[in-house]
């Protein structure tokens, strides 16, 4: 018996989604159609022969296998690192717990190009970790030589993803009531038996769900493989799509390959959704937290907690701090030691003659800021009207929601590929190229912004709208005076989120843009490629600042909801 | 048909639920719609407000047909169960909301808000945020906001259900007082029969999408149309009509009782306060009054309820509920009910020409 059957209101809410749907169709399906058509249509017309030849090629099969393998190994490594942390957080209260939890939010906001840079700066042969180890142990050679290898990929993925698992599993664990454990103890099971027969089975849905999310991220990983993999030996599907399209000049092979990627990603997303539903069903959440007030009892436990805190701090924060530190350092001459310097910032702001790719840094910064702002300003009203439509529509609302989330099923490299194929058909100048970049960013940002705004919109009780109507305000006025003000926090978070996403967007931009297009991550990539790490760090520091703002705003918005 | 007030006939169906009710409320009256949950009382309210669409029927308020008028033009205000105070506005902004919609001048608004706040006894609450208010205060603000729109009709959807018992009693007196001061025609939905009896000028009892009975509280309590209304509006005991010959005490002095059992489920009903308890042989009922006498009933339970004891007694396999001023001294007692206090039902419906109702 849902309300608002009144024709007049139905008309109002029915017209709301038309604009967004049309735009989304245009932005998402048209490029996808271009991609798919270039996979199926050859000179002889429609044919599957191209697809067959691509997928029967042993080289392609090897890449497919490697893509799945690296994702599986990365997920496993992340699990191994994350689960002890989840246990500590869910069970004990100790110094640094809140700190670790705050740290674990970082990977949700940090762009992958920063991960790459931080990894090189921190774990590289001349990185901070090697320097420290060489100083401490008096070594002549750097002890860790992991860059540009399989372990480098795994390590970077682990660094990027283990906090996600830790965060998701521990928050589920914390809210799981512990009476079942107590019951098991009273029935004669000891702590270890109880853990394996009661606690772990109850946790499995949460672990599976978090792990599938991480698997999906690793499967679609691009920047990390592109830079740290260091060549065709360690190539995944995403990198190969980019290589075929942009380096080998064979977009139809790239399009064929993207079929596989879309298929796997969609299956993973469907799987992830079912795990999420299972998760919601499997546990009756209790609001009262389990008793986490106790401190680790034994010395070993306390030591473990301490070690874990230190380790995860170094592991997560180390690379990021290294970027900031390194950006303020420069060698006065080729052989001299690096000292504090503002050289890279002066070059960035064009206060001093820039060298190499640093020349395009200022342009890239302004471009990124403008693109990010545009994307934020468009996605927010878009997501709001889509949310309204999804909630108000009785039939087909889940279809609408699915369409809104669809861009997630396609990796950003493939979205970039679609727009690249469009751009090769069109003739236009720089402004057209930048427009395409903005459109690609929009497609990528919309699902995320929708995911921020829709749950908040769903939380507004229908009675608010109803009482506004009974008090004499029409549907439009109710929308402007009640619904929009209540969504202010979510809209701000969503907007900032879209802005940060666009600022850090690398995959699609690199795939679609020609060399004259510069954004912050693209210039960072070029600087890394030409071994100007400090310059890249200066740009990276700006990106970090953006991420910090996003983080702070989203935390503030959490506290600022009206205590509903 | 009354020109003033509300008269409506509401027909709507949802999946497996059919609503078909018609009733009227006189201008200035406070009417209660009461019924068990799922009986369609909240749905009726939403149909009147215009939040749900009528399949058929009509809605006429003060002579104006509102059937096709959209919600915001109906001038029917509603206080929601969760109060629905806008959390991004303070008390003053909430109450001024309908005034702002109507584009009242700003100076007037302030004044009007102050007067409304004093009407609901919340002077000086203008700047409070709705999250800082207690449940009872929220309820009053919601009421003030609804009154601010100067509605032709005020709808209250279980306005007290979220509050604790003591506060409920106080606020229901307040609502009655405010209703008397403003004189706005009001419909009040509740599932609590005590609340309905104490507050309403007129009660409309609903069940399964139908109106079971409407009228004054005492009429509904004392002469219910059917067994549903009888048992919903208060406790009572239902016994088969066939027990009368066994239990009747009918002295010669009055006219003889004619025992006329009928086909179907023929039963009698009485309220617990009408059953008198005697733990000695004699009843407190004089032998010359015609009554039913239940001898040798076993006291199964005895609960102290403050003003009286509530007894459940087992008599020949039937449970009889009755009230007593003192705790019975014996485990076996005798119960008596006067003939005039008996209600007679055939297949759940009150028999209009009952020979019991005219008795003694």
JSON list of C-alpha atoms in Angstrom, two decimals, chain A residues 101-307:
[
{"chain": "A", "resi": 101, "resn": "UNK", "atom": "CA", "xyz": [40.50, 2.21, 11.58]},
{"chain": "A", "resi": 102, "resn": "UNK", "atom": "CA", "xyz": [41.04, 5.70, 10.24]},
{"chain": "A", "resi": 103, "resn": "UNK", "atom": "CA", "xyz": [43.96, 4.44, 8.15]},
{"chain": "A", "resi": 104, "resn": "UNK", "atom": "CA", "xyz": [41.82, 1.71, 6.70]},
{"chain": "A", "resi": 105, "resn": "UNK", "atom": "CA", "xyz": [39.61, 4.31, 5.08]},
{"chain": "A", "resi": 106, "resn": "UNK", "atom": "CA", "xyz": [42.50, 5.61, 2.99]},
{"chain": "A", "resi": 107, "resn": "UNK", "atom": "CA", "xyz": [42.35, 3.03, 0.16]},
{"chain": "A", "resi": 108, "resn": "UNK", "atom": "CA", "xyz": [38.72, 3.94, -0.45]},
{"chain": "A", "resi": 109, "resn": "UNK", "atom": "CA", "xyz": [39.73, 7.46, -1.47]},
{"chain": "A", "resi": 110, "resn": "UNK", "atom": "CA", "xyz": [43.27, 7.20, -2.78]},
{"chain": "A", "resi": 111, "resn": "UNK", "atom": "CA", "xyz": [43.76, 7.08, -6.59]},
{"chain": "A", "resi": 112, "resn": "UNK", "atom": "CA", "xyz": [45.79, 4.19, -7.97]},
{"chain": "A", "resi": 113, "resn": "UNK", "atom": "CA", "xyz": [48.43, 6.42, -9.57]},
{"chain": "A", "resi": 114, "resn": "UNK", "atom": "CA", "xyz": [49.32, 7.60, -6.04]},
{"chain": "A", "resi": 115, "resn": "UNK", "atom": "CA", "xyz": [49.65, 3.99, -4.94]},
{"chain": "A", "resi": 116, "resn": "UNK", "atom": "CA", "xyz": [52.05, 3.37, -7.78]},
{"chain": "A", "resi": 117, "resn": "UNK", "atom": "CA", "xyz": [54.11, 6.44, -6.99]},
{"chain": "A", "resi": 118, "resn": "UNK", "atom": "CA", "xyz": [54.14, 5.80, -3.26]},
{"chain": "A", "resi": 119, "resn": "UNK", "atom": "CA", "xyz": [55.17, 2.23, -3.87]},
{"chain": "A", "resi": 120, "resn": "UNK", "atom": "CA", "xyz": [58.12, 3.22, -6.06]},
{"chain": "A", "resi": 121, "resn": "UNK", "atom": "CA", "xyz": [59.21, 5.91, -3.64]},
{"chain": "A", "resi": 122, "resn": "UNK", "atom": "CA", "xyz": [58.91, 3.70, -0.58]},
{"chain": "A", "resi": 123, "resn": "UNK", "atom": "CA", "xyz": [59.75, 0.15, -1.71]},
{"chain": "A", "resi": 124, "resn": "UNK", "atom": "CA", "xyz": [61.91, 0.97, -4.75]},
{"chain": "A", "resi": 125, "resn": "UNK", "atom": "CA", "xyz": [65.61, 0.25, -5.00]},
{"chain": "A", "resi": 126, "resn": "UNK", "atom": "CA", "xyz": [66.35, 3.85, -4.01]},
{"chain": "A", "resi": 127, "resn": "UNK", "atom": "CA", "xyz": [63.24, 4.00, -1.87]},
{"chain": "A", "resi": 128, "resn": "UNK", "atom": "CA", "xyz": [62.96, 5.02, 1.74]},
{"chain": "A", "resi": 129, "resn": "UNK", "atom": "CA", "xyz": [62.69, 1.48, 3.06]},
{"chain": "A", "resi": 130, "resn": "UNK", "atom": "CA", "xyz": [65.90, 0.36, 1.35]},
{"chain": "A", "resi": 131, "resn": "UNK", "atom": "CA", "xyz": [67.74, 3.47, 2.50]},
{"chain": "A", "resi": 132, "resn": "UNK", "atom": "CA", "xyz": [66.69, 2.89, 6.08]},
{"chain": "A", "resi": 133, "resn": "UNK", "atom": "CA", "xyz": [67.62, -0.79, 5.94]},
{"chain": "A", "resi": 134, "resn": "UNK", "atom": "CA", "xyz": [70.99, 0.04, 4.36]},
{"chain": "A", "resi": 135, "resn": "UNK", "atom": "CA", "xyz": [71.71, 2.61, 7.06]},
{"chain": "A", "resi": 136, "resn": "UNK", "atom": "CA", "xyz": [70.66, 0.34, 9.89]},
{"chain": "A", "resi": 137, "resn": "UNK", "atom": "CA", "xyz": [72.46, -2.78, 8.74]},
{"chain": "A", "resi": 138, "resn": "UNK", "atom": "CA", "xyz": [75.37, -1.00, 7.03]},
{"chain": "A", "resi": 139, "resn": "UNK", "atom": "CA", "xyz": [74.71, -2.54, 3.63]},
{"chain": "A", "resi": 140, "resn": "UNK", "atom": "CA", "xyz": [76.24, -1.48, 0.35]},
{"chain": "A", "resi": 141, "resn": "UNK", "atom": "CA", "xyz": [73.45, -2.89, -1.82]},
{"chain": "A", "resi": 142, "resn": "UNK", "atom": "CA", "xyz": [69.71, -2.28, -1.43]},
{"chain": "A", "resi": 143, "resn": "UNK", "atom": "CA", "xyz": [68.36, -5.45, 0.22]},
{"chain": "A", "resi": 144, "resn": "UNK", "atom": "CA", "xyz": [64.86, -5.26, -1.35]},
{"chain": "A", "resi": 145, "resn": "UNK", "atom": "CA", "xyz": [64.78, -5.51, -5.11]},
{"chain": "A", "resi": 146, "resn": "UNK", "atom": "CA", "xyz": [61.13, -6.06, -5.85]},
{"chain": "A", "resi": 147, "resn": "UNK", "atom": "CA", "xyz": [60.22, -3.34, -8.30]},
{"chain": "A", "resi": 148, "resn": "UNK", "atom": "CA", "xyz": [58.93, -4.37, -11.74]},
{"chain": "A", "resi": 149, "resn": "UNK", "atom": "CA", "xyz": [58.20, -7.97, -10.82]},
{"chain": "A", "resi": 150, "resn": "UNK", "atom": "CA", "xyz": [55.33, -10.25, -9.88]},
{"chain": "A", "resi": 151, "resn": "UNK", "atom": "CA", "xyz": [55.86, -9.69, -6.12]},
{"chain": "A", "resi": 152, "resn": "UNK", "atom": "CA", "xyz": [55.73, -5.95, -6.72]},
{"chain": "A", "resi": 153, "resn": "UNK", "atom": "CA", "xyz": [52.24, -6.28, -8.22]},
{"chain": "A", "resi": 154, "resn": "UNK", "atom": "CA", "xyz": [51.06, -8.48, -5.37]},
{"chain": "A", "resi": 155, "resn": "UNK", "atom": "CA", "xyz": [52.58, -6.24, -2.72]},
{"chain": "A", "resi": 156, "resn": "UNK", "atom": "CA", "xyz": [51.08, -3.10, -4.21]},
{"chain": "A", "resi": 157, "resn": "UNK", "atom": "CA", "xyz": [47.67, -4.75, -4.50]},
{"chain": "A", "resi": 158, "resn": "UNK", "atom": "CA", "xyz": [47.91, -5.94, -0.92]},
{"chain": "A", "resi": 159, "resn": "UNK", "atom": "CA", "xyz": [48.83, -2.50, 0.33]},
{"chain": "A", "resi": 160, "resn": "UNK", "atom": "CA", "xyz": [45.95, -1.05, -1.66]},
{"chain": "A", "resi": 161, "resn": "UNK", "atom": "CA", "xyz": [43.33, -3.62, -0.67]},
{"chain": "A", "resi": 162, "resn": "UNK", "atom": "CA", "xyz": [43.99, -5.24, 2.71]},
{"chain": "A", "resi": 163, "resn": "UNK", "atom": "CA", "xyz": [42.56, -2.28, 4.64]},
{"chain": "A", "resi": 164, "resn": "UNK", "atom": "CA", "xyz": [39.30, -2.71, 2.71]},
{"chain": "A", "resi": 165, "resn": "UNK", "atom": "CA", "xyz": [38.92, -6.30, 3.94]},
{"chain": "A", "resi": 166, "resn": "UNK", "atom": "CA", "xyz": [40.00, -5.33, 7.44]},
{"chain": "A", "resi": 167, "resn": "UNK", "atom": "CA", "xyz": [37.48, -2.51, 7.53]},
{"chain": "A", "resi": 168, "resn": "UNK", "atom": "CA", "xyz": [34.52, -4.52, 6.21]},
{"chain": "A", "resi": 169, "resn": "UNK", "atom": "CA", "xyz": [35.15, -7.69, 8.19]},
{"chain": "A", "resi": 170, "resn": "UNK", "atom": "CA", "xyz": [35.89, -5.97, 11.48]},
{"chain": "A", "resi": 171, "resn": "UNK", "atom": "CA", "xyz": [32.80, -3.77, 11.32]},
{"chain": "A", "resi": 172, "resn": "UNK", "atom": "CA", "xyz": [30.69, -6.87, 10.71]},
{"chain": "A", "resi": 173, "resn": "UNK", "atom": "CA", "xyz": [32.49, -8.73, 13.46]},
{"chain": "A", "resi": 174, "resn": "UNK", "atom": "CA", "xyz": [32.07, -5.89, 15.93]},
{"chain": "A", "resi": 175, "resn": "UNK", "atom": "CA", "xyz": [28.32, -5.85, 15.45]},
{"chain": "A", "resi": 176, "resn": "UNK", "atom": "CA", "xyz": [27.96, -9.60, 15.76]},
{"chain": "A", "resi": 177, "resn": "UNK", "atom": "CA", "xyz": [26.51, -10.41, 19.15]},
{"chain": "A", "resi": 178, "resn": "UNK", "atom": "CA", "xyz": [28.75, -12.65, 21.23]},
{"chain": "A", "resi": 179, "resn": "UNK", "atom": "CA", "xyz": [26.09, -14.62, 23.08]},
{"chain": "A", "resi": 180, "resn": "UNK", "atom": "CA", "xyz": [26.63, -17.54, 20.69]},
{"chain": "A", "resi": 181, "resn": "UNK", "atom": "CA", "xyz": [30.27, -17.68, 21.75]},
{"chain": "A", "resi": 182, "resn": "UNK", "atom": "CA", "xyz": [29.30, -17.52, 25.41]},
{"chain": "A", "resi": 183, "resn": "UNK", "atom": "CA", "xyz": [26.79, -20.29, 24.86]},
{"chain": "A", "resi": 184, "resn": "UNK", "atom": "CA", "xyz": [29.48, -22.42, 23.20]},
{"chain": "A", "resi": 185, "resn": "UNK", "atom": "CA", "xyz": [31.79, -21.92, 26.19]},
{"chain": "A", "resi": 186, "resn": "UNK", "atom": "CA", "xyz": [29.09, -22.91, 28.64]},
{"chain": "A", "resi": 187, "resn": "UNK", "atom": "CA", "xyz": [28.54, -26.04, 26.56]},
{"chain": "A", "resi": 188, "resn": "UNK", "atom": "CA", "xyz": [32.13, -27.05, 27.16]},
{"chain": "A", "resi": 189, "resn": "UNK", "atom": "CA", "xyz": [34.01, -25.87, 24.07]},
{"chain": "A", "resi": 190, "resn": "UNK", "atom": "CA", "xyz": [37.30, -24.12, 24.63]},
{"chain": "A", "resi": 191, "resn": "UNK", "atom": "CA", "xyz": [38.26, -20.84, 22.98]},
{"chain": "A", "resi": 192, "resn": "UNK", "atom": "CA", "xyz": [39.93, -22.35, 19.94]},
{"chain": "A", "resi": 193, "resn": "UNK", "atom": "CA", "xyz": [37.13, -24.85, 19.32]},
{"chain": "A", "resi": 194, "resn": "UNK", "atom": "CA", "xyz": [34.60, -22.07, 19.68]},
{"chain": "A", "resi": 195, "resn": "UNK", "atom": "CA", "xyz": [36.46, -19.86, 17.25]},
{"chain": "A", "resi": 196, "resn": "UNK", "atom": "CA", "xyz": [36.59, -22.48, 14.53]},
{"chain": "A", "resi": 197, "resn": "UNK", "atom": "CA", "xyz": [33.13, -23.97, 15.04]},
{"chain": "A", "resi": 198, "resn": "UNK", "atom": "CA", "xyz": [31.12, -20.84, 15.89]},
{"chain": "A", "resi": 199, "resn": "UNK", "atom": "CA", "xyz": [32.84, -17.55, 15.17]},
{"chain": "A", "resi": 200, "resn": "UNK", "atom": "CA", "xyz": [34.52, -18.33, 11.88]},
{"chain": "A", "resi": 201, "resn": "UNK", "atom": "CA", "xyz": [31.46, -19.91, 10.21]},
{"chain": "A", "resi": 202, "resn": "UNK", "atom": "CA", "xyz": [29.41, -16.88, 11.20]},
{"chain": "A", "resi": 203, "resn": "UNK", "atom": "CA", "xyz": [32.07, -14.60, 9.73]},
{"chain": "A", "resi": 204, "resn": "UNK", "atom": "CA", "xyz": [32.37, -16.44, 6.42]},
{"chain": "A", "resi": 205, "resn": "UNK", "atom": "CA", "xyz": [29.71, -14.40, 4.57]},
{"chain": "A", "resi": 206, "resn": "UNK", "atom": "CA", "xyz": [31.47, -11.16, 5.50]},
{"chain": "A", "resi": 207, "resn": "UNK", "atom": "CA", "xyz": [34.87, -12.52, 4.52]},
{"chain": "A", "resi": 208, "resn": "UNK", "atom": "CA", "xyz": [33.62, -13.88, 1.21]},
{"chain": "A", "resi": 209, "resn": "UNK", "atom": "CA", "xyz": [31.89, -10.62, 0.42]},
{"chain": "A", "resi": 210, "resn": "UNK", "atom": "CA", "xyz": [34.93, -8.47, 1.18]},
{"chain": "A", "resi": 211, "resn": "UNK", "atom": "CA", "xyz": [37.24, -10.86, -0.66]},
{"chain": "A", "resi": 212, "resn": "UNK", "atom": "CA", "xyz": [35.10, -10.82, -3.81]},
{"chain": "A", "resi": 213, "resn": "UNK", "atom": "CA", "xyz": [35.17, -7.04, -3.82]},
{"chain": "A", "resi": 214, "resn": "UNK", "atom": "CA", "xyz": [38.96, -7.05, -3.58]},
{"chain": "A", "resi": 215, "resn": "UNK", "atom": "CA", "xyz": [39.19, -9.71, -6.27]},
{"chain": "A", "resi": 216, "resn": "UNK", "atom": "CA", "xyz": [37.14, -7.44, -8.51]},
{"chain": "A", "resi": 217, "resn": "UNK", "atom": "CA", "xyz": [39.42, -4.48, -7.83]},
{"chain": "A", "resi": 218, "resn": "UNK", "atom": "CA", "xyz": [42.55, -6.54, -8.54]},
{"chain": "A", "resi": 219, "resn": "UNK", "atom": "CA", "xyz": [41.01, -7.99, -11.68]},
{"chain": "A", "resi": 220, "resn": "UNK", "atom": "CA", "xyz": [40.41, -4.50, -13.04]},
{"chain": "A", "resi": 221, "resn": "UNK", "atom": "CA", "xyz": [43.68, -3.08, -11.74]},
{"chain": "A", "resi": 222, "resn": "UNK", "atom": "CA", "xyz": [45.42, -0.99, -14.37]},
{"chain": "A", "resi": 223, "resn": "UNK", "atom": "CA", "xyz": [47.93, 1.62, -13.23]},
{"chain": "A", "resi": 224, "resn": "UNK", "atom": "CA", "xyz": [49.68, -0.71, -10.81]},
{"chain": "A", "resi": 225, "resn": "UNK", "atom": "CA", "xyz": [50.21, -3.41, -13.45]},
{"chain": "A", "resi": 226, "resn": "UNK", "atom": "CA", "xyz": [51.08, -0.91, -16.15]},
{"chain": "A", "resi": 227, "resn": "UNK", "atom": "CA", "xyz": [53.90, 0.67, -14.15]},
{"chain": "A", "resi": 228, "resn": "UNK", "atom": "CA", "xyz": [55.00, -1.98, -11.67]},
{"chain": "A", "resi": 229, "resn": "UNK", "atom": "CA", "xyz": [54.55, -4.97, -13.94]},
{"chain": "A", "resi": 230, "resn": "UNK", "atom": "CA", "xyz": [57.12, -3.45, -16.22]},
{"chain": "A", "resi": 231, "resn": "UNK", "atom": "CA", "xyz": [56.32, -5.05, -19.55]},
{"chain": "A", "resi": 232, "resn": "UNK", "atom": "CA", "xyz": [54.51, -7.70, -21.53]},
{"chain": "A", "resi": 233, "resn": "UNK", "atom": "CA", "xyz": [55.68, -10.42, -19.16]},
{"chain": "A", "resi": 234, "resn": "UNK", "atom": "CA", "xyz": [53.21, -9.29, -16.51]},
{"chain": "A", "resi": 235, "resn": "UNK", "atom": "CA", "xyz": [50.31, -8.04, -18.52]},
{"chain": "A", "resi": 236, "resn": "UNK", "atom": "CA", "xyz": [46.70, -8.27, -17.50]},
{"chain": "A", "resi": 237, "resn": "UNK", "atom": "CA", "xyz": [43.55, -7.87, -19.53]},
{"chain": "A", "resi": 238, "resn": "UNK", "atom": "CA", "xyz": [43.12, -4.19, -18.78]},
{"chain": "A", "resi": 239, "resn": "UNK", "atom": "CA", "xyz": [46.70, -3.31, -19.67]},
{"chain": "A", "resi": 240, "resn": "UNK", "atom": "CA", "xyz": [46.49, -5.40, -22.82]},
{"chain": "A", "resi": 241, "resn": "UNK", "atom": "CA", "xyz": [43.31, -3.62, -23.90]},
{"chain": "A", "resi": 242, "resn": "UNK", "atom": "CA", "xyz": [45.10, -0.32, -23.48]},
{"chain": "A", "resi": 243, "resn": "UNK", "atom": "CA", "xyz": [48.23, -1.59, -25.27]},
{"chain": "A", "resi": 244, "resn": "UNK", "atom": "CA", "xyz": [46.30, -3.00, -28.21]},
{"chain": "A", "resi": 245, "resn": "UNK", "atom": "CA", "xyz": [44.21, 0.14, -28.61]},
{"chain": "A", "resi": 246, "resn": "UNK", "atom": "CA", "xyz": [46.83, 2.80, -28.11]},
{"chain": "A", "resi": 247, "resn": "UNK", "atom": "CA", "xyz": [50.25, 1.27, -28.75]},
{"chain": "A", "resi": 248, "resn": "UNK", "atom": "CA", "xyz": [49.61, -1.46, -31.32]},
{"chain": "A", "resi": 249, "resn": "UNK", "atom": "CA", "xyz": [46.90, 0.54, -33.08]},
{"chain": "A", "resi": 250, "resn": "UNK", "atom": "CA", "xyz": [44.52, -2.39, -33.10]},
{"chain": "A", "resi": 251, "resn": "UNK", "atom": "CA", "xyz": [41.32, -1.19, -31.40]},
{"chain": "A", "resi": 252, "resn": "UNK", "atom": "CA", "xyz": [39.23, -4.08, -32.70]},
{"chain": "A", "resi": 253, "resn": "UNK", "atom": "CA", "xyz": [41.42, -6.59, -30.84]},
{"chain": "A", "resi": 254, "resn": "UNK", "atom": "CA", "xyz": [41.14, -4.36, -27.76]},
{"chain": "A", "resi": 255, "resn": "UNK", "atom": "CA", "xyz": [37.35, -4.39, -28.15]},
{"chain": "A", "resi": 256, "resn": "UNK", "atom": "CA", "xyz": [37.30, -8.18, -28.42]},
{"chain": "A", "resi": 257, "resn": "UNK", "atom": "CA", "xyz": [39.40, -8.47, -25.28]},
{"chain": "A", "resi": 258, "resn": "UNK", "atom": "CA", "xyz": [37.09, -6.14, -23.41]},
{"chain": "A", "resi": 259, "resn": "UNK", "atom": "CA", "xyz": [34.27, -8.66, -23.91]},
{"chain": "A", "resi": 260, "resn": "UNK", "atom": "CA", "xyz": [36.07, -11.02, -21.57]},
{"chain": "A", "resi": 261, "resn": "UNK", "atom": "CA", "xyz": [36.66, -8.28, -19.06]},
{"chain": "A", "resi": 262, "resn": "UNK", "atom": "CA", "xyz": [33.01, -7.17, -19.12]},
{"chain": "A", "resi": 263, "resn": "UNK", "atom": "CA", "xyz": [31.85, -10.74, -18.71]},
{"chain": "A", "resi": 264, "resn": "UNK", "atom": "CA", "xyz": [34.06, -11.46, -15.71]},
{"chain": "A", "resi": 265, "resn": "UNK", "atom": "CA", "xyz": [33.34, -8.10, -14.07]},
{"chain": "A", "resi": 266, "resn": "UNK", "atom": "CA", "xyz": [29.58, -8.56, -14.46]},
{"chain": "A", "resi": 267, "resn": "UNK", "atom": "CA", "xyz": [29.72, -12.06, -13.03]},
{"chain": "A", "resi": 268, "resn": "UNK", "atom": "CA", "xyz": [31.81, -10.81, -10.11]},
{"chain": "A", "resi": 269, "resn": "UNK", "atom": "CA", "xyz": [29.39, -7.97, -9.44]},
{"chain": "A", "resi": 270, "resn": "UNK", "atom": "CA", "xyz": [26.39, -10.30, -9.50]},
{"chain": "A", "resi": 271, "resn": "UNK", "atom": "CA", "xyz": [28.24, -12.63, -7.17]},
{"chain": "A", "resi": 272, "resn": "UNK", "atom": "CA", "xyz": [29.18, -9.73, -4.91]},
{"chain": "A", "resi": 273, "resn": "UNK", "atom": "CA", "xyz": [25.55, -8.63, -4.79]},
{"chain": "A", "resi": 274, "resn": "UNK", "atom": "CA", "xyz": [24.38, -12.08, -3.74]},
{"chain": "A", "resi": 275, "resn": "UNK", "atom": "CA", "xyz": [27.03, -12.19, -1.01]},
{"chain": "A", "resi": 276, "resn": "UNK", "atom": "CA", "xyz": [25.81, -8.82, 0.19]},
{"chain": "A", "resi": 277, "resn": "UNK", "atom": "CA", "xyz": [22.23, -10.05, 0.33]},
{"chain": "A", "resi": 278, "resn": "UNK", "atom": "CA", "xyz": [23.31, -13.18, 2.12]},
{"chain": "A", "resi": 279, "resn": "UNK", "atom": "CA", "xyz": [25.20, -11.00, 4.55]},
{"chain": "A", "resi": 280, "resn": "UNK", "atom": "CA", "xyz": [22.12, -8.96, 5.29]},
{"chain": "A", "resi": 281, "resn": "UNK", "atom": "CA", "xyz": [20.09, -12.10, 5.89]},
{"chain": "A", "resi": 282, "resn": "UNK", "atom": "CA", "xyz": [22.59, -14.26, 7.75]},
{"chain": "A", "resi": 283, "resn": "UNK", "atom": "CA", "xyz": [22.92, -12.17, 10.87]},
{"chain": "A", "resi": 284, "resn": "UNK", "atom": "CA", "xyz": [20.30, -10.38, 12.85]},
{"chain": "A", "resi": 285, "resn": "UNK", "atom": "CA", "xyz": [22.32, -7.33, 13.61]},
{"chain": "A", "resi": 286, "resn": "UNK", "atom": "CA", "xyz": [22.31, -6.19, 17.17]},
{"chain": "A", "resi": 287, "resn": "UNK", "atom": "CA", "xyz": [22.77, -2.55, 17.83]},
{"chain": "A", "resi": 288, "resn": "UNK", "atom": "CA", "xyz": [24.57, -3.12, 21.07]},
{"chain": "A", "resi": 289, "resn": "UNK", "atom": "CA", "xyz": [28.20, -3.66, 20.36]},
{"chain": "A", "resi": 290, "resn": "UNK", "atom": "CA", "xyz": [29.89, -6.74, 21.65]},
{"chain": "A", "resi": 291, "resn": "UNK", "atom": "CA", "xyz": [32.13, -6.25, 24.60]},
{"chain": "A", "resi": 292, "resn": "UNK", "atom": "CA", "xyz": [35.30, -4.82, 23.07]},
{"chain": "A", "resi": 293, "resn": "UNK", "atom": "CA", "xyz": [36.34, -2.97, 26.18]},
{"chain": "A", "resi": 294, "resn": "UNK", "atom": "CA", "xyz": [38.78, -5.60, 27.26]},
{"chain": "A", "resi": 295, "resn": "UNK", "atom": "CA", "xyz": [42.46, -5.09, 26.66]},
{"chain": "A", "resi": 296, "resn": "UNK", "atom": "CA", "xyz": [44.66, -7.88, 25.32]},
{"chain": "A", "resi": 297, "resn": "UNK", "atom": "CA", "xyz": [45.27, -10.13, 28.30]},
{"chain": "A", "resi": 298, "resn": "UNK", "atom": "CA", "xyz": [48.61, -11.74, 27.70]},
{"chain": "A", "resi": 299, "resn": "UNK", "atom": "CA", "xyz": [51.92, -10.07, 26.95]},
{"chain": "A", "resi": 300, "resn": "UNK", "atom": "CA", "xyz": [51.97, -11.87, 23.60]},
{"chain": "A", "resi": 301, "resn": "UNK", "atom": "CA", "xyz": [48.59, -10.43, 22.72]},
{"chain": "A", "resi": 302, "resn": "UNK", "atom": "CA", "xyz": [49.66, -6.95, 23.67]},
{"chain": "A", "resi": 303, "resn": "UNK", "atom": "CA", "xyz": [52.81, -7.33, 21.63]},
{"chain": "A", "resi": 304, "resn": "UNK", "atom": "CA", "xyz": [50.81, -8.60, 18.67]},
{"chain": "A", "resi": 305, "resn": "UNK", "atom": "CA", "xyz": [48.50, -5.60, 18.83]},
{"chain": "A", "resi": 306, "resn": "UNK", "atom": "CA", "xyz": [51.44, -3.24, 19.04]},
{"chain": "A", "resi": 307, "resn": "UNK", "atom": "CA", "xyz": [53.28, -4.90, 16.17]}
]
